[in-house]
mmCIF file of C-alpha atoms in Angstrom:
data_model
loop_
_atom_site.group_PDB
_atom_site.id
_atom_site.type_symbol
_atom_site.label_atom_id
_atom_site.label_comp_id
_atom_site.label_asym_id
_atom_site.label_seq_id
_atom_site.Cartn_x
_atom_site.Cartn_y
_atom_site.Cartn_z
ATOM 1 C CA MET K 652 55.955 252.208 -100.923
ATOM 2 C CA TYR K 653 59.387 252.581 -99.278
ATOM 3 C CA THR K 654 61.528 251.639 -102.276
ATOM 4 C CA ASP K 655 63.149 255.069 -102.485
ATOM 5 C CA ILE K 656 64.766 254.792 -99.029
ATOM 6 C CA PRO K 657 68.534 254.392 -99.417
ATOM 7 C CA ALA K 658 70.198 251.451 -97.653
ATOM 8 C CA PRO K 659 71.904 252.309 -94.345
ATOM 9 C CA GLN K 660 75.613 253.091 -94.636
ATOM 10 C CA ASN K 661 76.852 253.706 -91.075
ATOM 11 C CA ARG K 662 79.107 251.015 -89.614
ATOM 12 C CA LEU K 663 79.814 249.864 -86.097
ATOM 13 C CA SER K 664 83.151 250.506 -84.412
ATOM 14 C CA LYS K 665 85.984 248.271 -85.612
ATOM 15 C CA ASP K 666 86.618 247.474 -81.933
ATOM 16 C CA SER K 667 83.330 245.562 -81.957
ATOM 17 C CA ILE K 668 85.262 242.662 -83.508
ATOM 18 C CA LYS K 669 87.536 242.537 -80.444
ATOM 19 C CA VAL K 670 84.557 242.679 -78.076
ATOM 20 C CA TRP K 671 82.773 239.837 -79.893
ATOM 21 C CA LEU K 672 85.945 237.723 -80.059
ATOM 22 C CA ILE K 673 86.609 238.142 -76.337
ATOM 23 C CA ARG K 674 82.977 237.331 -75.491
ATOM 24 C CA GLU K 675 82.950 234.240 -77.733
ATOM 25 C CA THR K 676 86.310 233.055 -76.357
ATOM 26 C CA ALA K 677 85.073 233.366 -72.762
ATOM 27 C CA GLU K 678 81.858 231.495 -73.565
ATOM 28 C CA ASN K 679 83.787 228.757 -75.379
ATOM 29 C CA MET K 680 86.230 228.390 -72.484
ATOM 30 C CA VAL K 681 83.353 227.895 -70.056
ATOM 31 C CA GLY K 682 81.873 225.276 -72.380
ATOM 32 C CA PHE K 683 85.171 223.384 -72.641
ATOM 33 C CA ILE K 684 85.641 223.488 -68.861
ATOM 34 C CA ILE K 685 82.178 221.961 -68.423
ATOM 35 C CA LEU K 686 83.020 219.282 -71.004
ATOM 36 C CA GLY K 687 86.297 218.582 -69.181
ATOM 37 C CA VAL K 688 84.433 218.133 -65.886
ATOM 38 C CA LEU K 689 81.947 215.793 -67.586
ATOM 39 C CA PHE K 690 84.789 213.715 -69.096
ATOM 40 C CA TYR K 691 86.421 213.505 -65.676
ATOM 41 C CA LEU K 692 83.145 212.423 -64.044
ATOM 42 C CA ASP K 693 82.619 209.867 -66.818
ATOM 43 C CA TYR K 694 86.082 208.418 -66.158
ATOM 44 C CA TYR K 695 85.855 208.600 -62.348
ATOM 45 C CA LEU K 696 82.279 207.295 -61.988
ATOM 46 C CA SER K 697 82.490 204.777 -64.860
ATOM 47 C CA TRP K 698 79.272 205.849 -66.498
ATOM 48 C CA ARG K 699 77.861 203.802 -69.346
ATOM 49 C CA GLU K 700 79.980 203.674 -72.499
ATOM 50 C CA TRP K 701 77.437 205.461 -74.689
ATOM 51 C CA ILE K 702 77.588 208.544 -72.433
ATOM 52 C CA GLY K 703 81.291 208.919 -73.284
ATOM 53 C CA TRP K 704 80.405 208.858 -76.988
ATOM 54 C CA ILE K 705 77.863 211.617 -76.445
ATOM 55 C CA PHE K 706 80.569 213.713 -74.754
ATOM 56 C CA ILE K 707 82.914 213.092 -77.701
ATOM 57 C CA GLY K 708 80.166 214.239 -80.086
ATOM 58 C CA LEU K 709 79.553 217.350 -77.990
ATOM 59 C CA THR K 710 83.286 218.087 -78.013
ATOM 60 C CA VAL K 711 83.425 217.851 -81.805
ATOM 61 C CA LEU K 712 80.431 220.212 -82.062
ATOM 62 C CA ALA K 713 82.055 222.591 -79.567
ATOM 63 C CA ILE K 714 85.284 222.679 -81.601
ATOM 64 C CA ILE K 715 83.343 223.428 -84.791
ATOM 65 C CA GLY K 716 81.383 226.121 -82.935
ATOM 66 C CA THR K 717 84.604 227.664 -81.636
ATOM 67 C CA ILE K 718 86.089 227.873 -85.131
ATOM 68 C CA TRP K 719 82.842 229.352 -86.474
ATOM 69 C CA SER K 720 82.724 231.975 -83.689
ATOM 70 C CA PHE K 721 85.937 233.566 -84.948
ATOM 71 C CA PHE K 722 84.541 233.921 -88.470
ATOM 72 C CA LYS K 723 81.193 235.101 -87.104
ATOM 73 C CA ALA K 724 82.710 238.174 -85.413
ATOM 74 C CA PHE K 725 84.218 239.379 -88.687
ATOM 75 C CA LEU K 726 81.036 238.629 -90.642
ATOM 76 C CA LEU K 727 78.916 240.514 -88.107
ATOM 77 C CA TYR K 728 81.119 243.576 -88.428
ATOM 78 C CA LYS K 729 81.247 243.400 -92.209
ATOM 79 C CA HIS K 730 77.474 243.203 -92.649
ATOM 80 C CA TRP K 731 76.112 245.347 -89.781
ATOM 81 C CA ARG K 732 74.804 248.768 -90.888
ATOM 82 C CA TYR K 733 72.523 251.367 -89.388
ATOM 83 C CA GLY K 734 70.979 254.577 -90.646
ATOM 84 C CA ILE K 735 68.769 257.305 -89.279
ATOM 85 C CA SER K 736 66.434 259.818 -90.843
ATOM 86 C CA GLU K 737 63.575 261.929 -89.516
ATOM 87 C CA GLU K 738 61.160 259.142 -90.482
ATOM 88 C CA PHE K 739 62.993 255.861 -89.827
ATOM 89 C CA LEU K 740 65.708 254.077 -87.943
ATOM 90 C CA GLN K 741 67.197 251.462 -90.260
ATOM 91 C CA LEU K 742 69.073 248.390 -89.070
ATOM 92 C CA LYS K 743 70.662 245.941 -91.474
ATOM 93 C CA SER K 744 72.605 242.842 -90.491
ATOM 94 C CA GLY K 745 73.311 239.279 -91.489
ATOM 95 C CA ALA K 746 75.740 237.608 -93.854
ATOM 96 C CA LEU K 747 73.915 234.353 -94.489
ATOM 97 C CA LYS K 748 70.418 235.526 -93.630
ATOM 98 C CA GLU K 749 70.094 239.248 -94.247
ATOM 99 C CA LYS K 750 67.770 241.206 -91.977
ATOM 100 C CA HIS K 751 66.741 244.765 -92.832
ATOM 101 C CA GLU K 752 64.504 246.573 -90.344
ATOM 102 C CA LEU K 753 62.760 249.922 -90.748
ATOM 103 C CA VAL K 754 61.606 251.280 -87.401
ATOM 104 C CA PRO K 755 59.278 254.283 -87.780
ATOM 105 C CA MET K 756 60.265 257.173 -85.512
ATOM 106 C CA THR K 757 56.609 257.544 -84.531
ATOM 107 C CA LYS K 758 56.674 254.061 -82.954
ATOM 108 C CA ILE K 759 59.791 254.578 -80.808
ATOM 109 C CA GLN K 760 58.954 254.926 -77.121
ATOM 110 C CA SER K 761 62.397 255.073 -75.544
ATOM 111 C CA VAL K 762 66.071 255.087 -76.409
ATOM 112 C CA SER K 763 68.953 254.266 -74.086
ATOM 113 C CA THR K 764 72.664 253.562 -74.083
ATOM 114 C CA ASN K 765 74.149 250.516 -72.366
ATOM 115 C CA GLN K 766 77.738 249.642 -71.573
ATOM 116 C CA GLY K 767 78.871 246.337 -70.093
ATOM 117 C CA PRO K 768 82.418 245.575 -68.925
ATOM 118 C CA LEU K 769 83.714 244.546 -72.370
ATOM 119 C CA LEU K 770 82.202 247.558 -74.103
ATOM 120 C CA ARG K 771 83.587 249.807 -71.334
ATOM 121 C CA ARG K 772 87.092 248.461 -71.946
ATOM 122 C CA TYR K 773 86.938 249.769 -75.523
ATOM 123 C CA ASN K 774 84.846 252.869 -74.673
ATOM 124 C CA LEU K 775 81.894 251.590 -76.720
ATOM 125 C CA TYR K 776 78.166 251.791 -76.112
ATOM 126 C CA ALA K 777 75.166 249.819 -77.294
ATOM 127 C CA ILE K 778 72.037 251.793 -78.140
ATOM 128 C CA THR K 779 68.715 250.169 -77.308
ATOM 129 C CA VAL K 780 65.555 251.452 -78.980
ATOM 130 C CA ASN K 781 62.224 250.266 -77.589
ATOM 131 C CA THR K 782 58.918 250.262 -79.415
ATOM 132 C CA MET K 783 55.587 248.984 -78.146
ATOM 133 C CA GLY K 784 56.273 245.390 -79.152
ATOM 134 C CA SER K 785 60.010 245.029 -79.647
ATOM 135 C CA GLU K 786 63.523 246.089 -78.809
ATOM 136 C CA HIS K 787 66.203 246.992 -81.347
ATOM 137 C CA VAL K 788 69.908 247.221 -80.540
ATOM 138 C CA ILE K 789 72.824 248.886 -82.288
ATOM 139 C CA PRO K 790 75.570 246.870 -80.590
ATOM 140 C CA ALA K 791 78.897 248.750 -80.553
ATOM 141 C CA LEU K 792 79.414 252.451 -81.196
ATOM 142 C CA PRO K 793 82.119 254.849 -79.959
ATOM 143 C CA LYS K 794 80.909 257.103 -77.121
ATOM 144 C CA PRO K 795 80.620 260.392 -79.077
ATOM 145 C CA ILE K 796 78.684 258.754 -81.910
ATOM 146 C CA ALA K 797 76.452 256.811 -79.495
ATOM 147 C CA MET K 798 75.539 259.901 -77.468
ATOM 148 C CA GLU K 799 74.858 261.963 -80.589
ATOM 149 C CA LEU K 800 72.780 259.179 -82.151
ATOM 150 C CA ARG K 801 70.792 258.649 -78.938
ATOM 151 C CA GLY K 802 69.943 262.353 -78.829
ATOM 152 C CA GLN K 803 69.089 262.440 -82.525
ATOM 153 C CA ILE K 804 66.743 259.447 -82.241
ATOM 154 C CA ALA K 805 65.113 260.988 -79.149
ATOM 155 C CA ARG K 806 64.546 264.272 -81.017
ATOM 156 C CA TYR K 807 63.159 262.625 -84.146
ATOM 157 C CA ALA K 808 60.921 260.291 -82.114
ATOM 158 C CA LYS K 809 59.928 263.113 -79.749
ATOM 159 C CA VAL K 810 60.879 261.014 -76.718
ATOM 160 C CA LYS K 811 60.552 262.919 -73.448
ATOM 161 C CA GLU K 812 63.408 262.698 -70.959
ATOM 162 C CA ALA K 813 62.401 260.983 -67.715
ATOM 163 C CA ASP K 814 62.569 263.044 -64.510
ATOM 164 C CA GLU K 815 65.138 261.730 -62.029
#
């Protein structure tokens, strides 16, 4: 039925890679600090020997996860696409497991822009589109594109602006 719809072509901002790398690095640092505290407590409190082996296993997994997180940021950027038409919002992502979503404009109830501290540093915005049963996010767009896209989605979906 929808085989004639072209695949989405619009990409996220290249700065999204930096945002994801910073976020992953911060999360990994917190994880390693927690592991360090656990190793210290294991040494100081002389817990059972097998607990130390569990911590070593967790450390190995954390190192592998840290290495993977650097590749993941580049893969996310390379494979994330979005597209918009009067009928659908299209979202496509995933390198290993591809996900392609078609969100009908008639089902969209609200659209908003969000900007956390990392996105603000690079002047990027995330667009959140809500339907009755789900939420869809376009994670990192430059401000002019995000504002234009938010307005375009609101027009196509006939979303009314809330009174303040």
